[in-house]
């Protein structure tokens, strides 16, 4: 039995493209111009989310919303909340039967958008990720991405070996369920894995960054790993439990050895080994407390109502502009 293909006519537009914008003033205009030339089945709209960018991205995006030849929604966060938070805001305003998320840096060629969309639409997939034969990121960034995917393999219920890319296509059903999450620490891929397992991937090109340098820093990557580890899995807590049990067993064995040595020699030796063991046990205890503290802190901030994102400004699409449609639409 083949999977059901969503009815595009049930949605105002066939494809929405959500783009989080941060320091993207020099690239976002070129990206929208390139996307405007596409003619996907069912039409196309663009949702731009300015995530508190410190440059003049806001002014550029407002100009785009006023002059673009296709529907553009502009949303501006009151401060920088993070990429995944910005994507969540964009998903809530996307109207398409399918939604593609992509970065503003032109590393994902706009020409690949229709390929990704058609693969999801014609195959009846809920989610389609992209993978790259060669990534044009810096070496440390590639290592960080590989590490994040290895962590995701261990923590998330995802197809083994699936590469989690920010350039992805989701059906409206998945978008609707993902957007229900209101916690302050969203992780889009973790939410997706909780909704569906009808997931596929395709290979696309990846280009070198057109302008500037990556907005991802070591701090941001660590924050992303932390969101993944503590928001969508209890495995760190289980590992902390296992570590505590293991250290307890080692401590018991060490105590028995001390008693045995005292019975044989009368004076237990090994001050250095005792200090090493004490420091090791203390280190494990502090690690466990740190993991517990991270969970408790996140739970506190969630219960305290920390916002996922605050929209300062919204510019709705001009009703006079209709989505650019493909020749296939005329036959439907």
Coordinates of C-alpha atoms in Angstrom, one line a residue:
X1 CA 0.0 0.0 0.0
X2 CA 1.5 3.3 -1.1
X3 CA 1.6 6.2 1.4
X4 CA -1.1 8.9 1.1
X5 CA -0.1 12.1 -0.6
X6 CA -1.4 15.2 1.0
X7 CA -4.0 17.2 -0.9
X8 CA -2.4 20.5 -1.9
X9 CA -5.7 22.1 -2.6
X10 CA -6.5 21.9 1.1
X11 CA -3.8 24.5 1.8
X12 CA -3.4 28.1 0.7
X13 CA 0.0 27.3 -0.8
X14 CA 1.9 24.1 -1.8
X15 CA 5.2 25.0 -0.2
X16 CA 6.3 27.4 2.5
X17 CA 10.0 28.1 3.1
X18 CA 11.0 29.2 6.6
X19 CA 14.3 31.1 6.9
X20 CA 15.7 32.2 10.2
X21 CA 17.7 35.3 9.7
X22 CA 20.7 36.3 11.8
X23 CA 23.5 38.6 10.4
X24 CA 22.0 37.8 7.0
X25 CA 21.7 41.4 5.6
X26 CA 24.1 40.7 2.7
X27 CA 22.7 37.3 1.7
X28 CA 18.9 37.2 2.4
X29 CA 18.0 39.4 -0.6
X30 CA 19.9 37.1 -3.0
X31 CA 18.3 34.1 -1.4
X32 CA 14.8 35.4 -1.8
X33 CA 15.5 36.6 -5.4
X34 CA 16.6 33.0 -6.3
X35 CA 13.6 31.4 -4.5
X36 CA 11.2 33.8 -6.3
X37 CA 12.3 32.1 -9.6
X38 CA 11.1 28.7 -8.5
X39 CA 7.7 27.3 -9.7
X40 CA 6.8 24.5 -7.3
X41 CA 3.5 22.7 -7.7
X42 CA 0.9 24.5 -5.6
X43 CA 2.8 27.7 -5.3
X44 CA 5.4 29.2 -3.0
X45 CA 5.5 31.5 0.0
X46 CA 8.5 32.6 2.2
X47 CA 8.5 33.2 5.9
X48 CA 11.5 35.3 7.2
X49 CA 12.2 35.3 11.0
X50 CA 14.7 37.9 12.1
X51 CA 16.1 36.4 15.3
X52 CA 17.3 39.7 16.9
X53 CA 20.0 40.2 14.4
X54 CA 22.4 43.0 15.4
X55 CA 23.0 44.1 11.8
X56 CA 20.4 45.8 9.5
X57 CA 18.8 42.5 8.5
X58 CA 15.4 43.8 9.7
X59 CA 15.5 46.7 7.3
X60 CA 16.5 44.4 4.4
X61 CA 13.7 42.0 5.2
X62 CA 11.1 44.7 5.5
X63 CA 12.1 45.9 2.0
X64 CA 11.9 42.4 0.7
X65 CA 8.4 41.9 2.2
X66 CA 7.2 45.1 0.5
X67 CA 8.7 44.5 -2.9
X68 CA 8.9 40.7 -3.4
X69 CA 7.0 39.2 -6.3
X70 CA 5.6 36.4 -4.1
X71 CA 4.0 36.3 -0.7
X72 CA 6.5 37.0 2.1
X73 CA 5.8 37.0 5.8
X74 CA 8.2 38.9 8.0
X75 CA 8.5 38.2 11.7
X76 CA 10.9 39.9 14.1
X77 CA 11.9 38.5 17.5
X78 CA 12.3 41.0 20.3
X79 CA 15.8 39.5 21.1
X80 CA 18.0 36.7 20.0
X81 CA 16.4 33.4 21.1
X82 CA 18.3 30.9 18.9
X83 CA 17.9 29.3 15.5
X84 CA 15.6 26.5 16.6
X85 CA 13.3 29.0 18.4
X86 CA 13.2 31.2 15.3
X87 CA 12.3 28.2 13.2
X88 CA 9.5 27.3 15.6
X89 CA 8.1 30.9 15.2
X90 CA 8.3 30.5 11.4
X91 CA 6.5 27.1 11.4
X92 CA 3.6 28.6 13.3
X93 CA 3.0 31.1 10.5
X94 CA 3.7 28.8 7.5
X95 CA 0.6 27.9 5.5
X96 CA 2.0 25.3 3.0
X97 CA 1.1 21.7 2.5
X98 CA 4.8 21.2 3.0
X99 CA 7.4 23.4 4.7
X100 CA 11.1 23.6 4.0
X101 CA 13.5 25.1 6.5
X102 CA 16.8 26.5 5.3
X103 CA 19.5 28.9 6.4
X104 CA 20.1 32.4 5.1
X105 CA 23.7 31.9 4.1
X106 CA 23.3 30.5 0.6
X107 CA 25.1 27.3 1.4
X108 CA 22.0 25.4 0.4
X109 CA 21.4 26.1 -3.3
X110 CA 17.9 27.4 -3.9
X111 CA 17.7 25.1 -7.0
X112 CA 17.6 22.1 -4.7
X113 CA 14.4 23.3 -3.0
X114 CA 12.0 21.9 -5.7
X115 CA 14.0 18.6 -5.7
X116 CA 13.5 18.3 -2.0
X117 CA 9.9 19.3 -2.1
X118 CA 9.0 16.9 -5.0
X119 CA 10.8 14.0 -3.2
X120 CA 8.6 14.5 -0.1
X121 CA 5.4 15.2 -2.0
X122 CA 5.5 12.4 -4.6
X123 CA 6.9 9.9 -2.1
X124 CA 4.4 10.6 0.5
X125 CA 7.1 11.2 3.1
X126 CA 6.3 13.1 6.3
X127 CA 9.9 14.4 6.5
X128 CA 12.8 14.4 4.1
X129 CA 16.3 15.4 5.3
X130 CA 19.2 16.4 3.1
X131 CA 22.7 15.0 3.2
X132 CA 25.9 16.2 1.6
X133 CA 28.6 14.4 -0.4
X134 CA 30.9 17.2 0.9
X135 CA 30.2 19.9 3.4
X136 CA 31.8 23.3 2.9
X137 CA 32.0 24.1 6.6
X138 CA 35.1 24.7 8.6
X139 CA 36.8 21.5 9.9
X140 CA 35.8 22.1 13.5
X141 CA 32.1 22.7 12.5
X142 CA 32.1 19.4 10.5
X143 CA 33.5 17.6 13.6
X144 CA 30.8 19.2 15.7
X145 CA 28.0 18.2 13.3
X146 CA 29.3 14.6 13.3
X147 CA 29.5 14.5 17.1
X148 CA 25.9 15.9 17.3
X149 CA 24.6 13.2 15.0
X150 CA 26.4 10.5 17.0
X151 CA 24.8 11.9 20.1
X152 CA 21.4 12.0 18.4
X153 CA 21.9 8.3 17.3
X154 CA 22.2 7.4 21.0
X155 CA 19.5 9.7 22.4
X156 CA 16.8 9.9 19.8
X157 CA 14.5 7.3 18.3
X158 CA 15.7 8.0 14.8
X159 CA 16.5 5.9 11.7
X160 CA 20.1 4.7 12.2
X161 CA 22.6 6.7 10.2
X162 CA 20.1 9.5 9.3
X163 CA 22.0 12.8 8.9
X164 CA 20.1 15.6 10.7
X165 CA 20.3 18.7 8.5
X166 CA 18.7 22.1 9.0
X167 CA 17.7 21.9 5.3
X168 CA 14.7 19.7 5.6
X169 CA 11.1 19.3 4.3
X170 CA 8.2 18.5 6.5
X171 CA 4.5 17.9 5.8
X172 CA 1.9 20.2 7.3
X173 CA 0.9 17.4 9.7
X174 CA 4.4 17.2 11.2
X175 CA 4.6 21.0 11.3
X176 CA 1.3 21.2 13.2
X177 CA 2.4 18.7 15.8
X178 CA 5.9 20.1 16.2
X179 CA 4.5 23.6 16.6
X180 CA 2.5 22.5 19.6
X181 CA 5.7 22.4 21.7
X182 CA 5.9 25.6 23.8
X183 CA 9.0 24.9 26.0
X184 CA 11.8 27.4 25.9
X185 CA 14.4 24.9 24.6
X186 CA 13.1 23.5 21.3
X187 CA 15.1 21.0 19.3
X188 CA 13.3 20.6 16.0
X189 CA 14.7 17.1 15.1
X190 CA 13.9 15.7 18.5
X191 CA 10.3 16.9 18.1
X192 CA 10.1 15.4 14.6
X193 CA 11.3 12.0 15.9
X194 CA 8.5 12.1 18.5
X195 CA 5.9 12.7 15.7
X196 CA 6.8 10.3 12.9
X197 CA 9.1 7.7 11.5
X198 CA 8.1 8.1 7.9
X199 CA 11.4 9.8 7.1
X200 CA 13.7 9.7 4.2
X201 CA 16.8 11.6 3.0
X202 CA 18.3 12.8 -0.3
X203 CA 21.7 14.0 -1.4
X204 CA 22.0 17.7 -2.3
X205 CA 24.9 20.1 -3.0
X206 CA 26.4 22.2 -0.3
X207 CA 28.2 25.4 -1.2
X208 CA 30.9 27.5 0.5
X209 CA 29.5 30.3 2.6
X210 CA 28.9 33.3 0.4
X211 CA 29.6 36.1 3.0
X212 CA 31.1 36.4 6.4
X213 CA 31.6 33.5 8.8
X214 CA 29.3 31.0 10.5
X215 CA 27.1 32.2 13.3
X216 CA 27.6 28.9 15.1
X217 CA 30.2 29.1 17.8
X218 CA 31.4 26.4 20.2
X219 CA 29.1 27.9 22.8
X220 CA 26.1 27.6 20.5
X221 CA 26.9 24.1 19.5
X222 CA 27.3 23.0 23.2
X223 CA 23.9 24.7 23.9
X224 CA 22.4 22.7 21.0
X225 CA 23.9 19.4 22.3
X226 CA 22.5 20.3 25.8
X227 CA 19.0 20.8 24.4
X228 CA 19.2 17.5 22.6
X229 CA 20.5 15.6 25.6
X230 CA 18.3 17.0 28.3
X231 CA 15.0 17.9 26.6
X232 CA 14.4 14.7 24.6
X233 CA 16.0 11.9 26.6
X234 CA 16.6 10.6 30.1
X235 CA 19.7 8.7 29.1
X236 CA 22.0 11.2 30.8
X237 CA 20.1 10.5 34.1
X238 CA 20.5 6.8 33.5
X239 CA 24.2 7.2 32.8
X240 CA 24.6 9.2 36.0
X241 CA 22.8 6.4 37.9
X242 CA 25.1 3.8 36.4
X243 CA 28.1 5.9 37.2
X244 CA 27.0 6.2 40.8
X245 CA 26.4 2.4 41.1
X246 CA 29.8 1.7 39.5
X247 CA 31.6 4.1 41.9
X248 CA 29.7 2.6 44.8
X249 CA 30.9 -0.9 43.9
X250 CA 34.5 0.3 43.4
X251 CA 34.3 2.1 46.8
X252 CA 33.0 -1.2 48.5
X253 CA 35.8 -3.2 46.9
X254 CA 38.4 -0.6 48.0
X255 CA 37.0 -0.7 51.6
X256 CA 37.3 -4.5 51.6
X257 CA 40.9 -4.2 50.3
X258 CA 41.8 -1.8 53.1
X259 CA 40.2 -4.1 55.8
X260 CA 42.1 -7.1 54.4
X261 CA 45.4 -5.2 54.3
X262 CA 44.9 -4.1 57.9
X263 CA 44.3 -7.6 59.0
X264 CA 47.5 -8.9 57.2
X265 CA 50.0 -6.1 57.7
X266 CA 48.5 -4.1 60.6
X267 CA 49.0 -0.7 58.9
X268 CA 47.2 0.1 55.6
X269 CA 49.3 1.9 53.1
X270 CA 48.5 3.8 50.0
X271 CA 47.8 7.5 50.8
X272 CA 48.2 8.5 47.2
X273 CA 45.8 5.9 45.9
X274 CA 43.3 6.8 48.6
X275 CA 43.4 10.5 47.6
X276 CA 43.1 9.5 43.9
X277 CA 40.0 7.4 44.7
X278 CA 38.5 10.2 46.8
X279 CA 39.0 12.8 44.0
X280 CA 37.6 10.4 41.4
X281 CA 34.5 9.7 43.5
X282 CA 34.0 13.4 44.2
X283 CA 34.4 14.2 40.5
X284 CA 31.7 11.7 39.5
X285 CA 29.4 13.0 42.3
X286 CA 29.7 16.6 41.0
X287 CA 29.1 15.3 37.4
X288 CA 25.9 13.6 38.6
X289 CA 24.8 16.7 40.5
X290 CA 25.5 18.8 37.4
X291 CA 23.3 16.6 35.2
X292 CA 20.5 16.7 37.8
X293 CA 20.9 20.5 38.1
X294 CA 20.6 20.9 34.3
X295 CA 17.3 19.0 34.3
X296 CA 16.0 20.8 37.4
X297 CA 17.0 24.2 36.0
X298 CA 15.3 23.6 32.7
X299 CA 12.2 22.3 34.4
X300 CA 12.2 25.4 36.6
X301 CA 12.5 27.8 33.7
X302 CA 9.8 26.0 31.7
X303 CA 7.5 26.1 34.7
X304 CA 8.4 29.8 35.3
X305 CA 7.1 30.6 31.8
X306 CA 10.4 31.5 30.0
X307 CA 9.3 32.3 26.5
X308 CA 10.3 30.3 23.4
X309 CA 10.2 33.4 21.3
X310 CA 8.6 36.9 21.5
X311 CA 7.5 38.5 18.2
X312 CA 8.0 42.2 18.2
X313 CA 6.8 42.9 14.7
X314 CA 4.9 41.0 12.0
X315 CA 4.3 41.9 8.3
X316 CA 1.7 39.7 6.7
X317 CA 1.9 38.8 3.0
X318 CA 0.4 41.3 0.6
X319 CA -3.0 39.8 -0.4
X320 CA -2.5 41.1 -4.0
X321 CA 0.4 38.8 -4.5
X322 CA -0.3 35.2 -5.5
X323 CA 2.1 32.4 -5.0
X324 CA 4.3 31.6 -8.0
X325 CA 2.9 28.4 -9.5
X326 CA 4.3 25.8 -11.8
X327 CA 2.8 24.8 -15.2
X328 CA 1.5 21.6 -13.6
X329 CA -1.0 23.7 -11.5
X330 CA -2.9 24.6 -14.7
X331 CA -3.6 21.0 -15.3
X332 CA -5.1 20.3 -11.9

